[in-house]
CSV table of C-alpha atoms in Angstrom, one decimal:
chain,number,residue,atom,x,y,z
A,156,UNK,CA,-23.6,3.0,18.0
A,157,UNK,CA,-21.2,-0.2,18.9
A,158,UNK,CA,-19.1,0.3,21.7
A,159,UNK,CA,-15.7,-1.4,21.5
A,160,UNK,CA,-17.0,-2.6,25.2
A,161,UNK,CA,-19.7,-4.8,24.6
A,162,UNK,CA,-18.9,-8.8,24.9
A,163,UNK,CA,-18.0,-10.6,21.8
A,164,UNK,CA,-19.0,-14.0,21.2
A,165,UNK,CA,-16.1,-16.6,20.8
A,166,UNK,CA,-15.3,-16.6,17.5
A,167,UNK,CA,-12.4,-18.2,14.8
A,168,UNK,CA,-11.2,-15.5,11.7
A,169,UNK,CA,-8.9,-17.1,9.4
A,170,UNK,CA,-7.4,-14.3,7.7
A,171,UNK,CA,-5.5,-14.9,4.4
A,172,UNK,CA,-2.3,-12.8,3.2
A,173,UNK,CA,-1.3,-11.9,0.0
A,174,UNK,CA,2.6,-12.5,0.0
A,175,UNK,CA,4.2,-11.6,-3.2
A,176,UNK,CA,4.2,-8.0,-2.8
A,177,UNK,CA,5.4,-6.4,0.6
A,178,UNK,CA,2.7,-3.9,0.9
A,179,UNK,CA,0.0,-6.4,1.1
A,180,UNK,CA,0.6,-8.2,4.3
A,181,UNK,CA,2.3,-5.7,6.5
A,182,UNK,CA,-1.5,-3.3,6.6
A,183,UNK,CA,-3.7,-6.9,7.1
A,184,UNK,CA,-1.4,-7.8,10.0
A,185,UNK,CA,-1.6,-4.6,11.4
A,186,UNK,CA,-5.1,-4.4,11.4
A,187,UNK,CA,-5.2,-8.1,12.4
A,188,UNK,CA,-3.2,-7.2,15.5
A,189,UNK,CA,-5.5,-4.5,16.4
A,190,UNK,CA,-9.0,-6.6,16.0
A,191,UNK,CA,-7.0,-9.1,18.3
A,192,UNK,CA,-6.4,-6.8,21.2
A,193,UNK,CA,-10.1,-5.2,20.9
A,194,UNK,CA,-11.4,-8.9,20.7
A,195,UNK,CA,-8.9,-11.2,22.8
A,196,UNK,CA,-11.2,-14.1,23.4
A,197,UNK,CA,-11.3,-14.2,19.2
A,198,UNK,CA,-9.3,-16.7,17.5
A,199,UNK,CA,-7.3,-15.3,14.3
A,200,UNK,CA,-5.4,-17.3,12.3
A,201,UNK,CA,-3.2,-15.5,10.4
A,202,UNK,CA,-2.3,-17.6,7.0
A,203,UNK,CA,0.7,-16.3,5.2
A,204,UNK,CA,4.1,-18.0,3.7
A,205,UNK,CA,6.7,-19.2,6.0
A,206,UNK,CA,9.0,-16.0,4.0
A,207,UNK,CA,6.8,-13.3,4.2
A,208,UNK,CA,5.5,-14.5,8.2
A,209,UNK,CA,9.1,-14.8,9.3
A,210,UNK,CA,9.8,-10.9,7.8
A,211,UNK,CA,6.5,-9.9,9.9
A,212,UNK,CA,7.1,-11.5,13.2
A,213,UNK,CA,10.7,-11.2,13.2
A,214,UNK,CA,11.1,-8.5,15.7
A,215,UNK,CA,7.3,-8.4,17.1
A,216,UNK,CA,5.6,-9.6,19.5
A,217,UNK,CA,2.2,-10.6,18.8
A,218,UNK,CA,-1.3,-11.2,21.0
A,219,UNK,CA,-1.9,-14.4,22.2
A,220,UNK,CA,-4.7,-15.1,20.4
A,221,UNK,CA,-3.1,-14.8,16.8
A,222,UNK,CA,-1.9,-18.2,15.6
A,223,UNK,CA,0.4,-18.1,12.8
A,224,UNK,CA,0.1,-20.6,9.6
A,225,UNK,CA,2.4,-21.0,6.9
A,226,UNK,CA,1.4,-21.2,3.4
A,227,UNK,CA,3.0,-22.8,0.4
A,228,UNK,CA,4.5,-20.0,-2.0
A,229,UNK,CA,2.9,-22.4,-5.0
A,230,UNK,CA,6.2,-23.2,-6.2
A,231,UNK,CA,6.6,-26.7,-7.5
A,232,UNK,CA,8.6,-28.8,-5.9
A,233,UNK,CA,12.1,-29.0,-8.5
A,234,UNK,CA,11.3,-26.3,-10.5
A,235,UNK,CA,13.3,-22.7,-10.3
A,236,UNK,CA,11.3,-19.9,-10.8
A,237,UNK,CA,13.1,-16.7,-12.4
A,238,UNK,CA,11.8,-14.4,-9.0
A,239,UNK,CA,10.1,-11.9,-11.3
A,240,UNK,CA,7.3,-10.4,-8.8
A,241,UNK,CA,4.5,-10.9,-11.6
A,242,UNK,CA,5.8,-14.7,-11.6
A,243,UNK,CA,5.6,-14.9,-8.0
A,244,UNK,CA,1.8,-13.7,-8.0
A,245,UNK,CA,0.7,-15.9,-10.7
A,246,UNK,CA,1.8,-18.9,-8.8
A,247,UNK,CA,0.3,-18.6,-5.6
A,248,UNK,CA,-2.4,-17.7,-6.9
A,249,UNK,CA,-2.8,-20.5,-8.8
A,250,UNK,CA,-1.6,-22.6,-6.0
A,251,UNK,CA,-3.7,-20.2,-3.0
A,252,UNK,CA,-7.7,-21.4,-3.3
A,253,UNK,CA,-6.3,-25.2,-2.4
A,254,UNK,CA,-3.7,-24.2,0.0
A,255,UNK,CA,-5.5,-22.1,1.7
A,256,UNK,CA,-8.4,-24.7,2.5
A,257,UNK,CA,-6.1,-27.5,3.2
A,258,UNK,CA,-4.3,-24.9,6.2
A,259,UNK,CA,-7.8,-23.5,7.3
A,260,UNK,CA,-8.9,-27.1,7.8
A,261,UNK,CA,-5.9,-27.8,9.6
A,262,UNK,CA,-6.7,-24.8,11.9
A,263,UNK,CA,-9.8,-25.2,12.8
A,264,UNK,CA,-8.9,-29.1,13.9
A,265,UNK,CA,-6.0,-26.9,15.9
A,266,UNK,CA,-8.5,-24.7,17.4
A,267,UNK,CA,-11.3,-26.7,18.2
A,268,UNK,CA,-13.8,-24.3,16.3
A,269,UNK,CA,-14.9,-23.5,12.7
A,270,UNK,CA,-14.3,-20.1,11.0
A,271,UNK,CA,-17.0,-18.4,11.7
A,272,UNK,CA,-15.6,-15.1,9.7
A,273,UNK,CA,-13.0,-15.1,6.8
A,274,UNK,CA,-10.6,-11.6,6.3
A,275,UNK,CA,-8.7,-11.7,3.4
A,276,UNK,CA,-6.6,-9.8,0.9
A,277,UNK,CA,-9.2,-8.6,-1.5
A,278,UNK,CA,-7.0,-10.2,-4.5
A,279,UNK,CA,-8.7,-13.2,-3.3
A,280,UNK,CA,-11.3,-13.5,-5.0
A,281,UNK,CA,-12.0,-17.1,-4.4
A,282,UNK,CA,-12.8,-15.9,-1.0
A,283,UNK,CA,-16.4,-15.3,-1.8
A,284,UNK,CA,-17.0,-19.4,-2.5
A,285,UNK,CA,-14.8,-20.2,0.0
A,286,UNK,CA,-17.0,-18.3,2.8
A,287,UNK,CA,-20.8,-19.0,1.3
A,288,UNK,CA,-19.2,-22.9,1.6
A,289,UNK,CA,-18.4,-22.4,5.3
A,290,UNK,CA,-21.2,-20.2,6.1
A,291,UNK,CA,-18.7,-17.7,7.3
A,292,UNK,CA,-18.5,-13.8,6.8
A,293,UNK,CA,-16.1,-12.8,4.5
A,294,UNK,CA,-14.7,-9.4,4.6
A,295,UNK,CA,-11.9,-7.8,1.7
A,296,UNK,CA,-9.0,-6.1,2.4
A,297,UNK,CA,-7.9,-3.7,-0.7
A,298,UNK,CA,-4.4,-2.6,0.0
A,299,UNK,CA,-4.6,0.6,-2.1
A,300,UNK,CA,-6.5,3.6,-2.5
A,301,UNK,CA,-10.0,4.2,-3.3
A,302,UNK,CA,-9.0,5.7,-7.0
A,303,UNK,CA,-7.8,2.6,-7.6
A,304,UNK,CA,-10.4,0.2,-6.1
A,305,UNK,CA,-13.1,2.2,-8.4
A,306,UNK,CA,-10.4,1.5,-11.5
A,307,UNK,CA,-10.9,-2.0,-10.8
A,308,UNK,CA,-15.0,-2.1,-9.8
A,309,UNK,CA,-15.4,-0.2,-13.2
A,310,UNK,CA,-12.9,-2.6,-15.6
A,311,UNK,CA,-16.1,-3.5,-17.4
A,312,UNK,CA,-17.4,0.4,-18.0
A,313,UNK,CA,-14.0,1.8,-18.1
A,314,UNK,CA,-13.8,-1.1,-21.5
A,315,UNK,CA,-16.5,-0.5,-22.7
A,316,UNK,CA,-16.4,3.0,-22.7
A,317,UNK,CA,-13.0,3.6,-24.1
A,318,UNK,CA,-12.8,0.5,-26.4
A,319,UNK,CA,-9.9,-1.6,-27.1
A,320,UNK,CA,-8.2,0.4,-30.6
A,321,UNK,CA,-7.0,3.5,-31.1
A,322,UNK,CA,-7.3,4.5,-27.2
A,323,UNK,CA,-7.1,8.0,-26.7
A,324,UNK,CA,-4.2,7.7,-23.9
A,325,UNK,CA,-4.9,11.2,-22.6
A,326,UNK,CA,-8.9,10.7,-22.1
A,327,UNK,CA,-10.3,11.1,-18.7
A,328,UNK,CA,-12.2,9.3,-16.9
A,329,UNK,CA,-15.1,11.3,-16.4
A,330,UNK,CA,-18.0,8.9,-16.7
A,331,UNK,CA,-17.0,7.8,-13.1
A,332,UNK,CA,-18.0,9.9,-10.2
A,333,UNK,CA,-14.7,11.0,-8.3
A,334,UNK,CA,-12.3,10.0,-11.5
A,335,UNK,CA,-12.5,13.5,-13.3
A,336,UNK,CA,-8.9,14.1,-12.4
A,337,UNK,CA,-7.9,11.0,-13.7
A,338,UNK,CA,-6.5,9.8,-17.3
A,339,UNK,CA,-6.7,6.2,-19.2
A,340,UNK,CA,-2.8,6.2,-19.1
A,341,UNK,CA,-3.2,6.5,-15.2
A,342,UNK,CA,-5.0,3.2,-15.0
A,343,UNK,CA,-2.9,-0.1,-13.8
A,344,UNK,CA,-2.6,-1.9,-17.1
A,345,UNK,CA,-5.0,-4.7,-15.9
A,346,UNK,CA,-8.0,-3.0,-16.1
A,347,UNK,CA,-7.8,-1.8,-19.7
A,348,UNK,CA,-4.6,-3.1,-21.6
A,349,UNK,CA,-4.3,-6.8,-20.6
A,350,UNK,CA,-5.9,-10.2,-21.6
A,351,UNK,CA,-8.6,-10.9,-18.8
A,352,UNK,CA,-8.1,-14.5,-19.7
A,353,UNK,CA,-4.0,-14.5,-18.7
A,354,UNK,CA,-3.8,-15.2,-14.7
A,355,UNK,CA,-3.2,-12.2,-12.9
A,356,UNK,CA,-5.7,-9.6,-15.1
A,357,UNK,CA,-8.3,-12.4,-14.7
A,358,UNK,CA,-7.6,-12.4,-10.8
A,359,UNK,CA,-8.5,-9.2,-10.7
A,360,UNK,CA,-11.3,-8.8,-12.8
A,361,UNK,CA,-12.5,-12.1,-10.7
A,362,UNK,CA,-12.3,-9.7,-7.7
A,363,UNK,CA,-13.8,-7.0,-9.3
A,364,UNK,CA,-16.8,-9.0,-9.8
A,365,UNK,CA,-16.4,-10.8,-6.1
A,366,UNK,CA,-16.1,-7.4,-3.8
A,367,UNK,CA,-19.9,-6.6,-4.0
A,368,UNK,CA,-20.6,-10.1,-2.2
A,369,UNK,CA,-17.9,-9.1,0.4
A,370,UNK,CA,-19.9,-8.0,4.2
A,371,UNK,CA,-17.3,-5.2,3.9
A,372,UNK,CA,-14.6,-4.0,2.1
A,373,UNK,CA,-11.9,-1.5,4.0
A,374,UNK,CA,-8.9,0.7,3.2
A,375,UNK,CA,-6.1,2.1,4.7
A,376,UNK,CA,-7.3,5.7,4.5
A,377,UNK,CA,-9.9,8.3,5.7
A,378,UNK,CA,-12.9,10.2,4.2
A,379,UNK,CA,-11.6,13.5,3.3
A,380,UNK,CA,-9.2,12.3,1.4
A,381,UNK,CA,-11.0,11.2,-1.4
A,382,UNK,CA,-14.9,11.7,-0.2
A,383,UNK,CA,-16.5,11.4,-4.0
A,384,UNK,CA,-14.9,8.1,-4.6
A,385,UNK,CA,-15.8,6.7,-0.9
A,386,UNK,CA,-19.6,7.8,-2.1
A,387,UNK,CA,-19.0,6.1,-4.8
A,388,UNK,CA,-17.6,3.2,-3.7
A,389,UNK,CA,-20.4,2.7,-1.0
A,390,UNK,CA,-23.2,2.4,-3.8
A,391,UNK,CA,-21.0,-0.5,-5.4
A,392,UNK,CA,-20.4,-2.1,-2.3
A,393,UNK,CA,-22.6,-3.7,0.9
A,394,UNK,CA,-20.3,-1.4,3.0
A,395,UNK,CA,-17.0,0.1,2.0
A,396,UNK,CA,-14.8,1.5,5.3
A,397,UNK,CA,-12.1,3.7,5.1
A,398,UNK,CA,-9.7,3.1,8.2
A,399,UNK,CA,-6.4,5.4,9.1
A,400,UNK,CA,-4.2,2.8,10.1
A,401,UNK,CA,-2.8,4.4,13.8
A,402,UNK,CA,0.5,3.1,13.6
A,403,UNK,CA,1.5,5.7,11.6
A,404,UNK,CA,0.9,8.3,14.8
A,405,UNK,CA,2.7,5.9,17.2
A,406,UNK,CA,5.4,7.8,18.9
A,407,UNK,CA,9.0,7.6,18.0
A,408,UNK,CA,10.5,5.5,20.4
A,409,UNK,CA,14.1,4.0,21.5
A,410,UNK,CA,12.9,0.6,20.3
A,411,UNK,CA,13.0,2.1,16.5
A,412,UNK,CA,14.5,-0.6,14.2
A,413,UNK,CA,17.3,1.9,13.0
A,414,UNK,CA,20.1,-0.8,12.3
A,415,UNK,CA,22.2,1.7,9.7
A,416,UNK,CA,22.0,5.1,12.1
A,417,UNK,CA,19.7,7.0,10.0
A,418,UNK,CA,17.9,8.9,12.8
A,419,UNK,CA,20.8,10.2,14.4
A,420,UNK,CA,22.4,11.6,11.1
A,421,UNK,CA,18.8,13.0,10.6
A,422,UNK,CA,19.7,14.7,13.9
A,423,UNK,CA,22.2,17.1,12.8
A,424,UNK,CA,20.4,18.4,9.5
A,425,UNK,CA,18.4,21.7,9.0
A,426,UNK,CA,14.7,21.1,9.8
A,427,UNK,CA,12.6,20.6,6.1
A,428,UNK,CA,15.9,20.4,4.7
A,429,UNK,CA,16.4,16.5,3.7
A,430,UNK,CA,15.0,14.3,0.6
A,431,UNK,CA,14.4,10.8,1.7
A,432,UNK,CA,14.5,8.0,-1.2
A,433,UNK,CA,12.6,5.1,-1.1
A,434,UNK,CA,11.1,2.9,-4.4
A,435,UNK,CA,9.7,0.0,-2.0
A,436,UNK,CA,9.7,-3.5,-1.9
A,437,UNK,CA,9.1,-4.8,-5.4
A,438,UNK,CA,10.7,-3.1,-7.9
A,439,UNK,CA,13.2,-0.2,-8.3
A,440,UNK,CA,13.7,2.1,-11.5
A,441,UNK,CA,16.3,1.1,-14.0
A,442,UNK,CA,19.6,1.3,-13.7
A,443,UNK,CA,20.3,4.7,-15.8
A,444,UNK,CA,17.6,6.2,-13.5
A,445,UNK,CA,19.6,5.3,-10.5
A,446,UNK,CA,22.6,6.9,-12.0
A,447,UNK,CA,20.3,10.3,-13.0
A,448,UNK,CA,19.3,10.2,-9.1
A,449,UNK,CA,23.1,10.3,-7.6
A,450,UNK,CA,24.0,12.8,-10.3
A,451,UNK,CA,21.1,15.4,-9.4
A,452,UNK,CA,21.9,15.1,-6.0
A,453,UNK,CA,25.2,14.9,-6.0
A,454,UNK,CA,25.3,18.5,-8.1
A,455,UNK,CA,22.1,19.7,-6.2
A,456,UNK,CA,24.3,19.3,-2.7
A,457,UNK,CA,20.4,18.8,-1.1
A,458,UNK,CA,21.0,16.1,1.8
A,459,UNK,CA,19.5,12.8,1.3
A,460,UNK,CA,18.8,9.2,3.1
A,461,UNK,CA,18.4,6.8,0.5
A,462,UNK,CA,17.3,3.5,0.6
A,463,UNK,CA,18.2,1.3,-1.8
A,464,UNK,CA,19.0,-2.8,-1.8
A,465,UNK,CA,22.7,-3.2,-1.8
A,466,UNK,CA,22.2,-5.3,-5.2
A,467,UNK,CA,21.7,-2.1,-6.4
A,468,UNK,CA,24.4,0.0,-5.0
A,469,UNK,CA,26.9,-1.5,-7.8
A,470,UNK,CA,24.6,0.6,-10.5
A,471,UNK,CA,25.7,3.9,-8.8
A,472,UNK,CA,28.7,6.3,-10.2
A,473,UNK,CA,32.5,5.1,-9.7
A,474,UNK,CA,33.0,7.2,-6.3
A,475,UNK,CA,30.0,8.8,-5.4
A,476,UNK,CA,29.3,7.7,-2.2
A,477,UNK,CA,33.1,9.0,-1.1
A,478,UNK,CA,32.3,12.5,-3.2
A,479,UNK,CA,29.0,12.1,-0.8
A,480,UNK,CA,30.2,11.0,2.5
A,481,UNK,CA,29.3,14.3,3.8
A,482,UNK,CA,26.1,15.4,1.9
A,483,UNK,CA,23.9,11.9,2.2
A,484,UNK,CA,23.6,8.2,3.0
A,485,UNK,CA,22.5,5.5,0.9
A,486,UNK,CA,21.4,2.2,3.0
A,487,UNK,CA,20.0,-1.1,2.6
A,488,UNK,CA,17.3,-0.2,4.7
A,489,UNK,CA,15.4,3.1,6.3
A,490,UNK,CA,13.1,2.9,9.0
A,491,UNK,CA,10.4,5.1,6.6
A,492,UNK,CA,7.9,6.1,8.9
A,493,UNK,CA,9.8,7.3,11.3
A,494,UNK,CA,11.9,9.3,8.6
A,495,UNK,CA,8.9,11.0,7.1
A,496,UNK,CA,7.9,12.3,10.6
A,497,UNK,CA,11.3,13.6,11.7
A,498,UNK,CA,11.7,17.5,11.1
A,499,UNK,CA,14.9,17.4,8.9
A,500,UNK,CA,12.7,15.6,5.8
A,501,UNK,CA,11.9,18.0,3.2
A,502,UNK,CA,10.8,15.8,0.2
A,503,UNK,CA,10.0,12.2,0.1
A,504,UNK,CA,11.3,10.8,-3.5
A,505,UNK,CA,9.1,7.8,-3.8
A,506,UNK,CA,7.2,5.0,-6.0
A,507,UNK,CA,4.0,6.3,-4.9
A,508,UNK,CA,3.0,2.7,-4.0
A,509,UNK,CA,-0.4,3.7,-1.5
A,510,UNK,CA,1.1,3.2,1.5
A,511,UNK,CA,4.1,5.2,1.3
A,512,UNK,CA,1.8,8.4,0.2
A,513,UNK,CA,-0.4,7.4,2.6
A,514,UNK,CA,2.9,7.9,5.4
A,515,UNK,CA,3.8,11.2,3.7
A,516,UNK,CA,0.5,12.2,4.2
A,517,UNK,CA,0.6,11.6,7.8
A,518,UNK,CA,3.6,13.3,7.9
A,519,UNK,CA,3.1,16.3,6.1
A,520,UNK,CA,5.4,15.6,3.9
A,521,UNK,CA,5.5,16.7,0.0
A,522,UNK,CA,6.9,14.0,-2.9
A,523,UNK,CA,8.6,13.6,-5.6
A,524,UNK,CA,6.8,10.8,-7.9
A,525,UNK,CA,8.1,8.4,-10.2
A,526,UNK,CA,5.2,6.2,-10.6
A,527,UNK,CA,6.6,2.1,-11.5
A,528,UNK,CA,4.0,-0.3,-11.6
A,529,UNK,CA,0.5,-1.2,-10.9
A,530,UNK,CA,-1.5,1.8,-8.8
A,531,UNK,CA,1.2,3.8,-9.0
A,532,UNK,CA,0.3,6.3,-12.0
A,533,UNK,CA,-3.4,7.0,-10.3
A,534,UNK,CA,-1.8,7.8,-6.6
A,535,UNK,CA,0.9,10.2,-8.4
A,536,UNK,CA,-1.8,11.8,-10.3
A,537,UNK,CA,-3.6,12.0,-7.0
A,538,UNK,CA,-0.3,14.1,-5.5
A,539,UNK,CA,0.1,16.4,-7.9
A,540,UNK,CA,-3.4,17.4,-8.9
A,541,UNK,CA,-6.0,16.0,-6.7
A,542,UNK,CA,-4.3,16.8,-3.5
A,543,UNK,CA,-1.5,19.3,-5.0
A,544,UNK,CA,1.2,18.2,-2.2
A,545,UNK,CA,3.7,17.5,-4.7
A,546,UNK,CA,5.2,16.8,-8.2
A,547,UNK,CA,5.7,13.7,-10.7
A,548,UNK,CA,8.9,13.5,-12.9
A,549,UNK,CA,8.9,14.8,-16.2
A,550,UNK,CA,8.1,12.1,-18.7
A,551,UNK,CA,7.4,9.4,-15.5
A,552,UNK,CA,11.6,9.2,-16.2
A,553,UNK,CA,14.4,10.5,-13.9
A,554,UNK,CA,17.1,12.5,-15.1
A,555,UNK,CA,19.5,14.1,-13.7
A,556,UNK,CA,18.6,17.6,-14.9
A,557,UNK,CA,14.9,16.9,-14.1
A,558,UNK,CA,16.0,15.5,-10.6
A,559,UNK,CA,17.2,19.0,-9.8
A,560,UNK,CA,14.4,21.0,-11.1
A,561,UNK,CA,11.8,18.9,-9.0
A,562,UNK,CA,14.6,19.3,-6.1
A,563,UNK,CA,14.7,23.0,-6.2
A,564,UNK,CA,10.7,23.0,-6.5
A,565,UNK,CA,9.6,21.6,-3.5
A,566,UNK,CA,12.5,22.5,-0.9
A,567,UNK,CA,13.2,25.7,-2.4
A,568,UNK,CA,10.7,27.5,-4.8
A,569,UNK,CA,7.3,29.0,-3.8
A,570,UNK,CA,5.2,26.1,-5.2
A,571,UNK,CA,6.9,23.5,-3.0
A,572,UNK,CA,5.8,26.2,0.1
A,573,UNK,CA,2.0,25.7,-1.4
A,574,UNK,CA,3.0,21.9,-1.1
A,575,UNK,CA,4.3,21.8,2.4
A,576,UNK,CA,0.6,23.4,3.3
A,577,UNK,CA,-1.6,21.3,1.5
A,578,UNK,CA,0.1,18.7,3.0
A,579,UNK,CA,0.4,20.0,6.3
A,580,UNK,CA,-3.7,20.7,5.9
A,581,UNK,CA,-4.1,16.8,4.8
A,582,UNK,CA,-2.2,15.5,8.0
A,583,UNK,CA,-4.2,17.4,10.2
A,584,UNK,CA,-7.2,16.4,8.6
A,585,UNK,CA,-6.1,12.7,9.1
A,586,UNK,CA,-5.1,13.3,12.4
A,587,UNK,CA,-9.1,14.5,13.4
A,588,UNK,CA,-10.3,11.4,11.6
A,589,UNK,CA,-8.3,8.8,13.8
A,590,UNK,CA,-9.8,10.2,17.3
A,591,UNK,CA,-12.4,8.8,19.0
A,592,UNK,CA,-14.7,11.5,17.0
A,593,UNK,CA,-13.5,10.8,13.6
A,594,UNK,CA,-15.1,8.3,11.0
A,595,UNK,CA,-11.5,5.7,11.2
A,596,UNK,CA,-12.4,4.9,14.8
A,597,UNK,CA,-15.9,4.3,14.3
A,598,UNK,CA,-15.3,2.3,11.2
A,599,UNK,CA,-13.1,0.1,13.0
A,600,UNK,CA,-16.0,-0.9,15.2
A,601,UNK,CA,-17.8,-1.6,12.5
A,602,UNK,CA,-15.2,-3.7,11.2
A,603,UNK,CA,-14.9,-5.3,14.7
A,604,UNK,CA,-18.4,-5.7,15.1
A,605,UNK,CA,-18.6,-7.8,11.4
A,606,UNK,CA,-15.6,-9.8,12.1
A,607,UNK,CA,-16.2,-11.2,15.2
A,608,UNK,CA,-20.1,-11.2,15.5
């Protein structure tokens, strides 16, 4: 048993972001920050682009012992890139193996020590060199779920198995343990669809082969939640450590970054009675879609908060946020967590990108899934008939007739009831697994006791 107590040598962690998508970096920091507090006389240097660090440590303080790098985004110098997110990843990571050793040489000069451990976004698969070169302990961040971790371990079964022509879209997976629920059309395109030899499939299939070198690879989740794939997982891997991230219990609190007022107009609704809208950070749907989603609520009359980048707001119908005024708000920005725990939210309408169903899980919260990109499709299959605490769009599509439907299903019909108690059953489950006699908190010592030993 390791006790968060015992002494901890002086030690140096570099640990090394993944930028171009927001739901990377947020989780490593996180984690980062609470490794630093259990180990303060532990060096981590935190390597990330100037961007994405200046969005993370905008508003937060941090320990002393985190020192912050910046990273170049791989951008040529003169050149203009379009700002497509799959653009974006292909050039760091083109860019990230020689970036990264040119800053983590740098740091250790700062520091006065070597890296004697190296955390990292598991998409960096160049990691595993990188650390048998320094004689350092290399630990991988994945920043989904496990369904999709085992999607990637298995690219070369899941191939083989299925073949290449005339792909039987509906298939399941089966042959996997834990992926019996699960469909070849649910699968991130990567693993089955895309040229291995084009940059970003052949990242991951690089990390696919990489992980099992990995001291440990961790999640942001718990055991219950999927315990046949963490089985799984831990026969593919030298350890594989699910950890509830605890931030998503923290209190609600005045020093809530709430910049457009949404708590307090959450004050005044019915408890359960609110859809909150969020797509994320990357991408949102199309246009049309946008226009279905203000015309099913708009005739629905359900409250809402949604979120959606002000680039955006031009897409919605002439006058709908006067017809509206009274019914819903539609900001830049939401403060999510916070949202999904207050009483008045009835529905989150989401992406299903892992870490917000991982926050409507900790909420209690059923969803409303319109899966858009990358693990999308396995956590909304997950939802709706793994877990059964909500319901995907017909079609993967939104309109404004199937808006409603979904709408009236989970705030109003009998199945959305069953919803609300699966979920209510998952959160407390969660909850038990982040005390002191649940698996997160002695995973996170074991993850301590890797990193800084």
């Amino acid at each position: 048993m390791i006790k968060l107590s015992e002494p901890i040598r002086d030690s140096h962690v570099a640990v090394l972001a993944f930028f171009p998508v927001g739901a990377h970096a947020g989780p490593l920091l996180a984690v980062t920050r609470r490794l630093a507090a259990a180990a303060p006389s532990t060096i981590f240097s935190f390597f990330n682009t100037a961007r994405s660090n200046a969005s993370l440590f905008s508003d937060i303080d941090h320990p002393e012992n985190i020192r912050v790098h910046d990273v170049a985004d791989g951008v040529p110098e003169g050149t203009m890139p379009t700002g497509s997110p799959l653009e974006m990843v292909e050039l760091f990571l083109e860019a990230a193996p020689r970036n990264f050793r040119r800053e983590m040489a740098a740091a250790e000069t700062e520091v006065g020590k070597k890296v004697t451990s190296m955390l990292t976004d598991a998409f960096f698969w160049f990691a595993a060199d990188m650390a048998a070169e320094m004689k350092a302990t290399w630990v991988a961040f994945w920043a989904g779920g496990a369904n999709s971790l085992c999607a990637h371990l298995y690219t070369d079964l899941i191939r083989e198995t299925i073949g290449v022509k005339d792909v039987r879209m509906e298939e399941t997976l089966g042959f996997i343990p834990g992926m019996e629920n699960y469909r070849v059309k649910d699968i991130p395109e990567e693993v089955v669809f895309e040229d291995l030899d084009s940059v970003f499939p052949k990242a991951l299939y690089q990390m696919s082969l990489a992980l099992p070198r990995a001291s440990a690879v961790f999640i942001s989740s718990f055991e219950d939640l999927e315990p046949t794939l963490t089985h799984n997982l831990r026969s593919k891997l030298k350890r594989f450590l699910n950890i509830a991230p605890l931030t998503l219990f923290s209190s609600t609190s005045t020093l809530v970054r709430d910049p457009h007022g949404c708590l307090a107009w959450m004050g005044k609704r019915s408890p359960a009675s609110v859809a909150y809208i969020s797509f994320g950070t990357v991408m949102e749907p199309p246009p049309a879609e946008l226009v279905a989603i203000a015309q099913g609520l708009e005739s629905s009359k359900v409250p809402f908060v949604w979120s959606l980048k002000e680039k955006n707001m031009v897409h919605l119908p002439k006058g709908f946020l006067d017809r509206t005024r009274e019914q819903g708000i539609v900001v830049p920005w939401a403060p999510q967590v916070e949202l999904l725990k207050h009483e008045a939210t009835g529905v989150n309408v989401t992406h299903c990108g892992w870490n917000s169903v991982l926050e409507s899980v900790s909420a209690g919260v059923p969803m409303i899934g319109r899966p858009i990109l990358a693990d999308n499709r396995l956590n909304g299959k997950a939802v709706e008939v793994v877990w059964k605490v909500g319901m995907m769009m017909d079609n993967g599509v939104f309109t404004k007739e199937g808006f409603e439907k979904c709408l009236h299903q989970v705030l109003v019909h009998d199945d959305g009831k069953t919803m609300k108690a699966n979920a209510k059953k998952l959160k407390e489950k969660l909850q038990e697994d982040i005390s002191r006699k649940g698996s997160s908190f002695e995973n996170f010592k074991v993850l301590l006791h890797i990193i800084t030993n």
